[in-house]
Backbone as a printed PyTorch tensor [residue, N CA C, xyz], in Angstrom:
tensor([[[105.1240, 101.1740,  85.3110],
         [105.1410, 100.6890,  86.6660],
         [105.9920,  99.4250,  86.7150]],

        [[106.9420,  99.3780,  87.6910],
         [107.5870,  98.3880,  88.2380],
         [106.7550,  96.6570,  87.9670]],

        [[107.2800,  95.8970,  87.9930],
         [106.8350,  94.5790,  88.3040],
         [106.4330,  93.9220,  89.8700]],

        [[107.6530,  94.9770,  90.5360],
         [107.7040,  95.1010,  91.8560],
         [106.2810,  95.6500,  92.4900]],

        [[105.9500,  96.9090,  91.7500],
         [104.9210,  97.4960,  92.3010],
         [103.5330,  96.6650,  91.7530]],

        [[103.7000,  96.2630,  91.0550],
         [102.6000,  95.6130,  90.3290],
         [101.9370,  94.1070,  90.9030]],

        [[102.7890,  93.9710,  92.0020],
         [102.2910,  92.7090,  92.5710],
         [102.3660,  92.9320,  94.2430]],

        [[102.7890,  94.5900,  94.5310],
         [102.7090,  94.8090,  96.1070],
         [101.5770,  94.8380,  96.5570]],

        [[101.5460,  94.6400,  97.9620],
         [100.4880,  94.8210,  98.7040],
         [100.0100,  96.2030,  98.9880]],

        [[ 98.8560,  96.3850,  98.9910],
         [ 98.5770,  98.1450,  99.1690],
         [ 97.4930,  98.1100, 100.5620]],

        [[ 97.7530,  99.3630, 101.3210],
         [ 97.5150,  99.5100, 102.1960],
         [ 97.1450, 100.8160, 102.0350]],

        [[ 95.4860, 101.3160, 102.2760],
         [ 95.0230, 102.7890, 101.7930],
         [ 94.0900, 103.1700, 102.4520]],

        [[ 94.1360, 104.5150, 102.6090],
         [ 93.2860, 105.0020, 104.0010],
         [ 92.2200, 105.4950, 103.7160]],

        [[ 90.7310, 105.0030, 104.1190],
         [ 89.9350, 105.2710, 103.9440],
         [ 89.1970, 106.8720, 103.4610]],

        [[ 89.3750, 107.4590, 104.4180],
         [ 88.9930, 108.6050, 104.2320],
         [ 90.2700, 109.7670, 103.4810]],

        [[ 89.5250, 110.5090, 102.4450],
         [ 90.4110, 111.3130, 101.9620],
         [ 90.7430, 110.9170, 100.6280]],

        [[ 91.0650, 109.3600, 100.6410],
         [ 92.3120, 109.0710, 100.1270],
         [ 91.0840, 108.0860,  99.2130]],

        [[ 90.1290, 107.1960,  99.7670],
         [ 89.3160, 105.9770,  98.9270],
         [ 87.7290, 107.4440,  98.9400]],

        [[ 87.2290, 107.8310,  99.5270],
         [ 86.0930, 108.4960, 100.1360],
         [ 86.7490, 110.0200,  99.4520]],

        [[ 85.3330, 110.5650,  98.7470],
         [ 85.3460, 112.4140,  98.9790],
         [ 85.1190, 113.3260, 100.1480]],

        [[ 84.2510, 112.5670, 100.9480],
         [ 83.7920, 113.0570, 101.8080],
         [ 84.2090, 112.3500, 102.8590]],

        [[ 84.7950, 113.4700, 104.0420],
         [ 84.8350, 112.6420, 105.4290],
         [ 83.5370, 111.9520, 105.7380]],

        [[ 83.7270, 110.2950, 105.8870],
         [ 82.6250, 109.8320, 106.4560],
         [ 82.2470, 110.3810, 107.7750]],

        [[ 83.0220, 110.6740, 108.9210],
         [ 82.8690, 110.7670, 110.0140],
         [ 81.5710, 112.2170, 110.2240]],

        [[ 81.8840, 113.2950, 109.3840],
         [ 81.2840, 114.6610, 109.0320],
         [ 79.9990, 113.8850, 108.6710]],

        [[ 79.7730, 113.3810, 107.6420],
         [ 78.2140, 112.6890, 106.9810],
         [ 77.6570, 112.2570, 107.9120]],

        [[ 78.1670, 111.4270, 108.8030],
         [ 77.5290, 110.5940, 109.7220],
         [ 77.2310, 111.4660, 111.0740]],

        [[ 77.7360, 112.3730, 111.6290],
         [ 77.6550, 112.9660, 112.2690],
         [ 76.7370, 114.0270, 112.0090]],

        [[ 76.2530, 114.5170, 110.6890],
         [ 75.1870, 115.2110, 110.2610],
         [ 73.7040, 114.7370, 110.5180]],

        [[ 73.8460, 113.1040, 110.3820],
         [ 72.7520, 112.6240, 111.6120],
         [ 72.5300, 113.2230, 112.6420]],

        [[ 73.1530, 113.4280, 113.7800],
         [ 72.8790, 113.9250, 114.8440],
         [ 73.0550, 115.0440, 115.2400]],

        [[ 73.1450, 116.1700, 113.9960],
         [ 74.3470, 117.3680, 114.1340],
         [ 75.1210, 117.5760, 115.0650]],

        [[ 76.3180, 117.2200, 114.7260],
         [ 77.3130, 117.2340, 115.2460],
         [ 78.3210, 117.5470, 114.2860]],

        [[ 78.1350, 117.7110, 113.7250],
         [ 79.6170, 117.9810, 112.4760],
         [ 80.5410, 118.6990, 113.0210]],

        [[ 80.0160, 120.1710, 113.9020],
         [ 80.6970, 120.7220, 114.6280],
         [ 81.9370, 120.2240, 115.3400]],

        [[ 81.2490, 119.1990, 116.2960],
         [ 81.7450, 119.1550, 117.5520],
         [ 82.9010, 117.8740, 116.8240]],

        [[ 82.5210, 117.1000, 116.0900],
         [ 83.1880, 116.3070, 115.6970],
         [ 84.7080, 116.4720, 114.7550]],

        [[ 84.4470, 117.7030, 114.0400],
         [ 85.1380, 118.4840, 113.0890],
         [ 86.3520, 119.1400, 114.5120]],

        [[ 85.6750, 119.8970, 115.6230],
         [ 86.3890, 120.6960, 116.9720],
         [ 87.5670, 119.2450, 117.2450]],

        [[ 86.8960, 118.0570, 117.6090],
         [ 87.9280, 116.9510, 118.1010],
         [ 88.9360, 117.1640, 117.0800]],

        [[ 89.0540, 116.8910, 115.3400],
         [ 89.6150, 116.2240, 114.7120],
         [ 91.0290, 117.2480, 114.8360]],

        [[ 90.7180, 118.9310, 114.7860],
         [ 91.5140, 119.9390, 114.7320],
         [ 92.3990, 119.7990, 116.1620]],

        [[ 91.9210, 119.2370, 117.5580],
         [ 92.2760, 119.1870, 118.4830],
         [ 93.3750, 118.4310, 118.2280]],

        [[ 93.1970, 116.9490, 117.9270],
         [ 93.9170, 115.8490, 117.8460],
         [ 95.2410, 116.1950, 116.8090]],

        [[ 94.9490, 117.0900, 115.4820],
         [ 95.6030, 117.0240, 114.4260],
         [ 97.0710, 118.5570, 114.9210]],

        [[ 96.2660, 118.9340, 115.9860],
         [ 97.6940, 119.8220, 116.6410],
         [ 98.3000, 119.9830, 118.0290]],

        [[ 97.9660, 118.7260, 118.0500],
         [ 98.7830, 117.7580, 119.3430],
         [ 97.4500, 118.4440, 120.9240]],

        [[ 96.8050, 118.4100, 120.7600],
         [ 95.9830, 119.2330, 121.8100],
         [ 95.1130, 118.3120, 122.3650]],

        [[ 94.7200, 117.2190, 121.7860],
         [ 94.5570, 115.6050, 122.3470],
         [ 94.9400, 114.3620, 121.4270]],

        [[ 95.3910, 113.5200, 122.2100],
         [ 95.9170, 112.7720, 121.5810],
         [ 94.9290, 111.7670, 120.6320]],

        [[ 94.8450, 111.4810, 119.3090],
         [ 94.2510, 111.1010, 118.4190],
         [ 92.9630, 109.7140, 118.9020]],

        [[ 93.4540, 109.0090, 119.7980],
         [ 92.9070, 108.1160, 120.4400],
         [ 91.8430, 108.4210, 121.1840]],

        [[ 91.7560, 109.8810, 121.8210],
         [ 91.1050, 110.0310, 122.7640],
         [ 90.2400, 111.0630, 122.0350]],

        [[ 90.3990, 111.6050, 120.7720],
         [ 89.1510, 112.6570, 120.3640],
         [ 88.5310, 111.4490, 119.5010]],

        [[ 88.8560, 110.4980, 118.7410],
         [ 88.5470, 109.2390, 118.2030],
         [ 87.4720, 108.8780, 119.3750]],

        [[ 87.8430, 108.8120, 120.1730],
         [ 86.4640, 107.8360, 121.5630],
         [ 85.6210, 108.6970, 122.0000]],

        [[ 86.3560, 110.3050, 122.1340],
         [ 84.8580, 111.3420, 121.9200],
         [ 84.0790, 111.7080, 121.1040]],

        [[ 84.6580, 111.3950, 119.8570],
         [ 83.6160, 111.5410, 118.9440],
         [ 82.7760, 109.8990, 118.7660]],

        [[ 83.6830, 109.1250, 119.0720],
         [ 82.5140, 108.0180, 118.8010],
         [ 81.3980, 107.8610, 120.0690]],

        [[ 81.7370, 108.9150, 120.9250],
         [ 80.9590, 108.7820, 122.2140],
         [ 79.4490, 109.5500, 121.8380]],

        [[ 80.3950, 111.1550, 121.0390],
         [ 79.2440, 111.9950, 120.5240],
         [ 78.1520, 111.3260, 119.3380]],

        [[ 78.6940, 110.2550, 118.5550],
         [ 77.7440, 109.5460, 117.8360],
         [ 77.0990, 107.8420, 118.0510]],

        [[ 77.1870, 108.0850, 119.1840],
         [ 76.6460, 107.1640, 119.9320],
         [ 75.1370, 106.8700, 119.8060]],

        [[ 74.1620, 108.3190, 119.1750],
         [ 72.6500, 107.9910, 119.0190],
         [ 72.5100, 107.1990, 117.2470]],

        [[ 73.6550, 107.5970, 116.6830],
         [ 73.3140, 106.8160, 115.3430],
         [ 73.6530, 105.5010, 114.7650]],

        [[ 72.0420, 105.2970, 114.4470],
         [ 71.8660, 103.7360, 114.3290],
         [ 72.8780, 103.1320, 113.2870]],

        [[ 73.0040, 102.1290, 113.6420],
         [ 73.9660, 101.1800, 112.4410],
         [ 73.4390, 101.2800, 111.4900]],

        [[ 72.2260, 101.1930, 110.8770],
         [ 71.8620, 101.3250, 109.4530],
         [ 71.8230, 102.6170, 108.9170]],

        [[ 71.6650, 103.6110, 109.6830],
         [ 71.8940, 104.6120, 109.5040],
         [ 73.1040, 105.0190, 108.8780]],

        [[ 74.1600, 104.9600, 109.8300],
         [ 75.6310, 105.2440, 109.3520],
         [ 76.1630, 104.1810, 108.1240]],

        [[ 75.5610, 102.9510, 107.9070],
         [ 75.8820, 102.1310, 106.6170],
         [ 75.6430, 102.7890, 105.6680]],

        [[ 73.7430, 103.2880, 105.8290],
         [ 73.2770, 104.0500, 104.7690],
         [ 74.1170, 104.7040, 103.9830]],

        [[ 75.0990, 105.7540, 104.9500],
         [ 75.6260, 106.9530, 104.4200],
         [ 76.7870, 106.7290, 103.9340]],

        [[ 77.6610, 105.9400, 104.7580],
         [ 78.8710, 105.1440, 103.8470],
         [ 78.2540, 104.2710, 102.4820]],

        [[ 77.2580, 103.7410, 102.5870],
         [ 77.0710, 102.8650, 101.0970],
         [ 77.1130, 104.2480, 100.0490]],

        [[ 76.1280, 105.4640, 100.3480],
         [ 75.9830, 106.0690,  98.9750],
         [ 77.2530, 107.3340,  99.0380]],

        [[ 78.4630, 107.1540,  99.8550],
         [ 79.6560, 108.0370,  99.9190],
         [ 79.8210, 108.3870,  98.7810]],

        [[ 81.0120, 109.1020,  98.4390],
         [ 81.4840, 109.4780,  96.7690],
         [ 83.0630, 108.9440,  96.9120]],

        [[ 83.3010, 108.2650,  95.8060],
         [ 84.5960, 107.6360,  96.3100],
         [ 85.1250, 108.1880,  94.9700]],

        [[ 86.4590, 108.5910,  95.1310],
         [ 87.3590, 109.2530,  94.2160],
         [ 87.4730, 107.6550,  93.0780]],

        [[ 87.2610, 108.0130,  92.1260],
         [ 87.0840, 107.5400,  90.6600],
         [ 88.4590, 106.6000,  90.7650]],

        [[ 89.6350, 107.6260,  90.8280],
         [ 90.8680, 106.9560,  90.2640],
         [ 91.2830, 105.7360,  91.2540]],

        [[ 90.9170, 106.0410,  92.6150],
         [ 91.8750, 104.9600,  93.4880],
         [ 90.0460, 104.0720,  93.8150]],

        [[ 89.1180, 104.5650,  93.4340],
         [ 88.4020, 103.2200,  93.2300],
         [ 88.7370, 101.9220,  92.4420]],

        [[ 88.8160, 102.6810,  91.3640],
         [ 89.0870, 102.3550,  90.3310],
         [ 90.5180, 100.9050,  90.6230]],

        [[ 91.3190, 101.7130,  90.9550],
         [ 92.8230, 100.8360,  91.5400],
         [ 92.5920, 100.1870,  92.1050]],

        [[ 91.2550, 100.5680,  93.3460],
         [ 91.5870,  99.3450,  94.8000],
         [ 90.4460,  97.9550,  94.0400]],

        [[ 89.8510,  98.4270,  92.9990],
         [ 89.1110,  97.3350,  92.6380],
         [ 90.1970,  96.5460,  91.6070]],

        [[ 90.5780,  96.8920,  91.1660],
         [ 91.3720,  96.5270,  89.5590],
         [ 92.4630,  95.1460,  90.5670]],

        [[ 93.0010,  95.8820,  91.7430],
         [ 93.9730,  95.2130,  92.8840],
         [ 92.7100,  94.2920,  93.9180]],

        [[ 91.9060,  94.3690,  94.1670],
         [ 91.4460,  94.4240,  95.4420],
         [ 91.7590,  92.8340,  95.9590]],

        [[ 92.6010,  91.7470,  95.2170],
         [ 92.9040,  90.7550,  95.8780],
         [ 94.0240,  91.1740,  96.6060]],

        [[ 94.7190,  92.5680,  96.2740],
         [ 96.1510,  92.7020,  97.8290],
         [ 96.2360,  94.1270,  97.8420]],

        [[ 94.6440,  94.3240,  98.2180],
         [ 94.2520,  95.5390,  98.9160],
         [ 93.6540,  95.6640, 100.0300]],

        [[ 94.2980,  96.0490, 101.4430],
         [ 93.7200,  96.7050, 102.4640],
         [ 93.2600,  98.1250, 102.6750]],

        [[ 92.0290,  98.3180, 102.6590],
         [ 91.6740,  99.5490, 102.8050],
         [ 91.7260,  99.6030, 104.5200]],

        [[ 91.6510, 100.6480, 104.8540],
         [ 91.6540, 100.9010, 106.7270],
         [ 91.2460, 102.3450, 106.9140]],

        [[ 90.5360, 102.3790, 108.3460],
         [ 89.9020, 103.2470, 108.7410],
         [ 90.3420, 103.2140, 109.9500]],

        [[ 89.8020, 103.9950, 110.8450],
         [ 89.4710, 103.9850, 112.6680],
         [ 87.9580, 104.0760, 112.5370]],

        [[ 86.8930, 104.2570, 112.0970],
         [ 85.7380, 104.2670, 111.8220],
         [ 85.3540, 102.9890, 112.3190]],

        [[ 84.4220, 102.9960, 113.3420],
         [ 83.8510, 101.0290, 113.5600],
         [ 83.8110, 100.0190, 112.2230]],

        [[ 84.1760,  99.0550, 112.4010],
         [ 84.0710,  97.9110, 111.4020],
         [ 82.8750,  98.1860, 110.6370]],

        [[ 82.1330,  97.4670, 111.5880],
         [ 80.5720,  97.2990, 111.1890],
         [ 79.4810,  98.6060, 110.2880]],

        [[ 80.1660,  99.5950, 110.5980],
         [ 79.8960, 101.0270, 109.7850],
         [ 80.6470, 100.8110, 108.2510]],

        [[ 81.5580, 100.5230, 108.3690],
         [ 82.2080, 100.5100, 106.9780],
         [ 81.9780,  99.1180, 105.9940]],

        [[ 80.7980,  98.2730, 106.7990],
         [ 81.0770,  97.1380, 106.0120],
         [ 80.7600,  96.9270, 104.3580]],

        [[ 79.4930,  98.4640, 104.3510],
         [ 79.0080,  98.3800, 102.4700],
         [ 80.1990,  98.6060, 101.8430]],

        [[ 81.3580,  99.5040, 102.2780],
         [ 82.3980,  99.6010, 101.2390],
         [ 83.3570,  98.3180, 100.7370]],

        [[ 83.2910,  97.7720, 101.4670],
         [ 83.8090,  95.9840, 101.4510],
         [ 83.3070,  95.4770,  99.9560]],

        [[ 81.7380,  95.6940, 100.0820],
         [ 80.8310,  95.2470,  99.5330],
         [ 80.8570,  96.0520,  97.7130]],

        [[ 81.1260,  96.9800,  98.0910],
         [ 80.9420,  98.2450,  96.6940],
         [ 82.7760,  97.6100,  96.0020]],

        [[ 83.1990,  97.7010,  97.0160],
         [ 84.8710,  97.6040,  96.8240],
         [ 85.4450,  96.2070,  96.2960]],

        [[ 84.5260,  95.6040,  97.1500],
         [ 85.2610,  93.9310,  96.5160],
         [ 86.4400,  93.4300,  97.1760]],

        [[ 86.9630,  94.5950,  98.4160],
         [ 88.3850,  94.0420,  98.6900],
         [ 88.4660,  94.1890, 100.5020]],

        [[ 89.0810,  93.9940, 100.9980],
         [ 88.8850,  94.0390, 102.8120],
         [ 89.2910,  95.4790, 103.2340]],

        [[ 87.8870,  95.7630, 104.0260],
         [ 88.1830,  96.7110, 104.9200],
         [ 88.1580,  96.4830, 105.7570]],

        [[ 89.2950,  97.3890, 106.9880],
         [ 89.5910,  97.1450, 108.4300],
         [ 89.1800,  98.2360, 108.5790]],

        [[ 88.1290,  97.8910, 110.3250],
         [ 87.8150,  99.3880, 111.3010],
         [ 88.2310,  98.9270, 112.3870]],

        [[ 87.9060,  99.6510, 113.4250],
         [ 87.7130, 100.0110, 114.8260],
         [ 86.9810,  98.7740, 115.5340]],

        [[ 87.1350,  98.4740, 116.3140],
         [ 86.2510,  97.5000, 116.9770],
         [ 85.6930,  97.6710, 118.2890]],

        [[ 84.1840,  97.4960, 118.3940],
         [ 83.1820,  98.3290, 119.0670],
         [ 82.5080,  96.5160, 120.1880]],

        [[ 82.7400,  96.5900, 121.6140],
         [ 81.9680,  95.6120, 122.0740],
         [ 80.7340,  95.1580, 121.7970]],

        [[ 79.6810,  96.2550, 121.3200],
         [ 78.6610,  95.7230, 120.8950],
         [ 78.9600,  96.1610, 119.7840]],

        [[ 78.6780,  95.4210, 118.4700],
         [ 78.7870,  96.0110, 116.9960],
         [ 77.3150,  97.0560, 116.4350]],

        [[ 76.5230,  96.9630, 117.2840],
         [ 75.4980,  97.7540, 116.6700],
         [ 75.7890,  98.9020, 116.7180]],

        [[ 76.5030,  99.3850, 118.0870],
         [ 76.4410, 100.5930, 118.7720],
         [ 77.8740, 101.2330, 118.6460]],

        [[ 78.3280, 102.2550, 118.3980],
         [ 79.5730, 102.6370, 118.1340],
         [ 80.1460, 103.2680, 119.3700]],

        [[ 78.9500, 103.4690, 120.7160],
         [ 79.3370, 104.6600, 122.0380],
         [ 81.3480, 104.6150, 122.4390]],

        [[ 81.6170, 102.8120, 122.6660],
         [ 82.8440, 102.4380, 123.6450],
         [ 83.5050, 101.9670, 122.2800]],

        [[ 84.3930, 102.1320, 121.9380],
         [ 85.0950, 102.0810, 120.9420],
         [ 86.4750, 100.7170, 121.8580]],

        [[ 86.4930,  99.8950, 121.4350],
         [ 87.4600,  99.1460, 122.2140],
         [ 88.4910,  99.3100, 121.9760]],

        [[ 88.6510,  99.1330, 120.5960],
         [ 90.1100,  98.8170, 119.6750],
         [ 90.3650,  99.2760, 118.9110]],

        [[ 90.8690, 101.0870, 118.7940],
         [ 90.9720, 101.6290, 117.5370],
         [ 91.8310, 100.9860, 116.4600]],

        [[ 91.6390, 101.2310, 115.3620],
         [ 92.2550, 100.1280, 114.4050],
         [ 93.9360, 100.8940, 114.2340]],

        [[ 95.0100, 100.2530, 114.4900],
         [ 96.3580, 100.8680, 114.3620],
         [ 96.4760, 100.5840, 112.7100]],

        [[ 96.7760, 101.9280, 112.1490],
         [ 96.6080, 101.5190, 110.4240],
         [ 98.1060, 101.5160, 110.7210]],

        [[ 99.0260, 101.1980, 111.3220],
         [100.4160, 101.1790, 111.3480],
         [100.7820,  99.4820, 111.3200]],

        [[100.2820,  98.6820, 112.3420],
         [ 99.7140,  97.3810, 112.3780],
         [ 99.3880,  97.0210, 110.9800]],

        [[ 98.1900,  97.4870, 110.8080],
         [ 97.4820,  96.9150, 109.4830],
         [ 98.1920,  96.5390, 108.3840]],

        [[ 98.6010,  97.7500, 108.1230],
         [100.1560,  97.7310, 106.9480],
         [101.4250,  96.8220, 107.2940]],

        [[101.6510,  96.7460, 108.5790],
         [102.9230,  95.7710, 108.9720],
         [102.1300,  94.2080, 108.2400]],

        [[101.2970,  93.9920, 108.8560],
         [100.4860,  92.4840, 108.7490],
         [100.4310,  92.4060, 107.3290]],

        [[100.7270,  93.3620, 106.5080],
         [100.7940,  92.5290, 105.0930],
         [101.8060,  92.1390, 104.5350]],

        [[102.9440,  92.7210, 105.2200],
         [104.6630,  91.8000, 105.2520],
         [104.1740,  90.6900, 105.2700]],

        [[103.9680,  89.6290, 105.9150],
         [103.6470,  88.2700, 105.8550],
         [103.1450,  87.5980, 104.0540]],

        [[102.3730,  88.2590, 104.0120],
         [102.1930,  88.1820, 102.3700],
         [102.9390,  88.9360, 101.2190]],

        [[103.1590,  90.3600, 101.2690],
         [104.0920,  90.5520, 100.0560],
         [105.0490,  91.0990, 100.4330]],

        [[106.4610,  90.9530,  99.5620],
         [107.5070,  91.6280,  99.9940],
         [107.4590,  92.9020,  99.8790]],

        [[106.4250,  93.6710,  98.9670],
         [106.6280,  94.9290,  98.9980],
         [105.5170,  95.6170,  99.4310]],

        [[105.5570,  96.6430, 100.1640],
         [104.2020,  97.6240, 100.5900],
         [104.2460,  98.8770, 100.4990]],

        [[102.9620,  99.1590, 100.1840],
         [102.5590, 100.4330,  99.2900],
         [101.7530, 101.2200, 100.2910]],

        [[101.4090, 102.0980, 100.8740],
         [100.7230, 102.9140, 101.8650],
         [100.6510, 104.3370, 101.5550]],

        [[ 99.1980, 104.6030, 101.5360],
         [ 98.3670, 105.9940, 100.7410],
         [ 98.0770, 106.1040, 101.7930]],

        [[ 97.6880, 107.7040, 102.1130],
         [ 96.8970, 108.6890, 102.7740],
         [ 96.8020, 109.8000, 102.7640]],

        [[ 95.4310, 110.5580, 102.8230],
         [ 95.7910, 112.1390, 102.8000],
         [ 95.2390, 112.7740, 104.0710]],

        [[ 95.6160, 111.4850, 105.5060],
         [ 95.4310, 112.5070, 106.6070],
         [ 96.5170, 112.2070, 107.6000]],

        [[ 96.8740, 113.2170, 108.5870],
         [ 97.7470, 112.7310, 109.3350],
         [ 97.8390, 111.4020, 110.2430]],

        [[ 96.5270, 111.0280, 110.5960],
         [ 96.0830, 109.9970, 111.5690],
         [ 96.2190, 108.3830, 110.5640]],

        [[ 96.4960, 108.6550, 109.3460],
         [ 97.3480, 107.3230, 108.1700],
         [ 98.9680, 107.5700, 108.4590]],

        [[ 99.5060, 108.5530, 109.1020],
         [100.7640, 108.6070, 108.8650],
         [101.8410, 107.3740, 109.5260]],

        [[101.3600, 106.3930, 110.1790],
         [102.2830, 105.5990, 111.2130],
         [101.9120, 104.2120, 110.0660]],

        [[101.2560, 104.2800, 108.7150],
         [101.1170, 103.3890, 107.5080],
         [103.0280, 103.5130, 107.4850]],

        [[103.2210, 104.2290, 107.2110],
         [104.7830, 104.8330, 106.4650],
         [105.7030, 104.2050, 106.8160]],

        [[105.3380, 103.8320, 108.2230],
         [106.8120, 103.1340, 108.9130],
         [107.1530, 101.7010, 108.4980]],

        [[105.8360, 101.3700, 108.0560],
         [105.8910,  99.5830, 108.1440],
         [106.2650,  99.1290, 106.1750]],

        [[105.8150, 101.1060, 105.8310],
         [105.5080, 100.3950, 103.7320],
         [106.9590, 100.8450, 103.2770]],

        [[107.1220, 100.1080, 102.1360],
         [108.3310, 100.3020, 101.3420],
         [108.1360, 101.5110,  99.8530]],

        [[106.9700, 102.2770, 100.0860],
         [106.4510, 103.0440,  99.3590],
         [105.4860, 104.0260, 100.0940]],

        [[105.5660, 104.6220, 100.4180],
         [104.7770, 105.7070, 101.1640],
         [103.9900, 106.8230, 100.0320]],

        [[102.9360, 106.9510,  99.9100],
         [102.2880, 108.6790,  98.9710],
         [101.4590, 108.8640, 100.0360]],

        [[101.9880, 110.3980, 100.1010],
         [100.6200, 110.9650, 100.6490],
         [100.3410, 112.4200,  99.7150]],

        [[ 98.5710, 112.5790,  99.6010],
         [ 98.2860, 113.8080,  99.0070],
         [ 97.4630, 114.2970,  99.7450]],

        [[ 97.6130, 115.6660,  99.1770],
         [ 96.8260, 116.3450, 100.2870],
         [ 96.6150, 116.9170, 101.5640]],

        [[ 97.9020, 116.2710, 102.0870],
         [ 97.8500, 116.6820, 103.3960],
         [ 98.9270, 117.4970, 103.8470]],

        [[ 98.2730, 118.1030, 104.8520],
         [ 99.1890, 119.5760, 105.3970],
         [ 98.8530, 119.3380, 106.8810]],

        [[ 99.6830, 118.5760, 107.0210],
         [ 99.7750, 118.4240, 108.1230],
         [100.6180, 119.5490, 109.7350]],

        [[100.0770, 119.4450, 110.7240],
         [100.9860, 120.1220, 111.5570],
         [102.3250, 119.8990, 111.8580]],

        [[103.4440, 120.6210, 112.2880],
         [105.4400, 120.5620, 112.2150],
         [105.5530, 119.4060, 113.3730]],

        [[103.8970, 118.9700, 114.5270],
         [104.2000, 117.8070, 115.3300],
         [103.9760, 116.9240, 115.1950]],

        [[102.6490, 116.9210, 113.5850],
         [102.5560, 114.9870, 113.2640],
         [103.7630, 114.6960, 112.7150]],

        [[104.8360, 115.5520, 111.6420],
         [105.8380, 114.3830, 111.4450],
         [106.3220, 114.2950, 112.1420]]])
């Protein structure tokens, strides 16, 4: 590995990519909904609503589950070994990011050792009104300020606007539709 790479900033997308399991699916198994939540994601992922707006219906549809609840299930997630492993080894110039509310993702902070960015919710208990989905395109720009070089992982389409801002782009896993690129 580069020297270059060895001191970039990394920017990595929660789900898929840090997580085995879609958090959003787990958490939504609270209230069964996996369905309906799983129906948005396919909507959004082939241009049939725009990502923003199945994002606020599904956080609308999990609107009955409690904050400790959904921590619960993010604290005992399964997080892929190898890029745990990395985002801890790095985690002083590691951004992990989600669209997932902040306040839901805060045990991985905690397990991780390094900053995670979510979504931001007017009341933090409650996930219903989603204010401020988190732009992981943003996120990744904002670490220009600190390193010259940036690194940006994901294995879903809704990480893909990471790419524009990093000087290193991977993505695995993903098969995306001919309209996300």
């Amino acid at each position: 590995m580069s020297n270059e790479l060895r001191t970039a900033g990394l920017c990595i997308d929660l789900d898929g990519a840090v997580v085995t399991t879609p958090l959003l699916a787990m958490i939504a198994s609270e209230v069964d909904m996996v369905d309906e939540v799983n129906l948005l994601d396919r909507a959004a992922e082939h241009g049939e609503l725009s990502f923003a707006r199945a994002h606020r219906l599904q956080m609308l549809a999990l609107s009955a589950v409690p904050l400790a609840e959904a921590q619960r299930r993010v604290r005992v997630a399964g997080l892929d070994d190898e890029v745990a492993e990395l985002v801890v080894a790095a985690r002083d110039r590691v951004r992990v990011v989600t669209s997932l509310p902040q306040r839901w993702v805060e045990p991985l902070a905690d397990r991780l050792g390094c900053e995670v960015l979510g979504s931001l919710t007017p009341d933090q208990e409650q996930a219903d009104s989603v204010v401020t989905i988190l732009d992981k395109g943003r996120a990744t720009a904002e670490l220009r300020a600190e390193y010259a070089t940036i690194v940006a992982v994901t294995s879903s389409t809704s990480g893909l606007s990471m790419f524009e801002s990093a000087d290193v782009s991977v993505a695995f896993g993903l098969q995306p539709s001919p309209e996300a690129v």
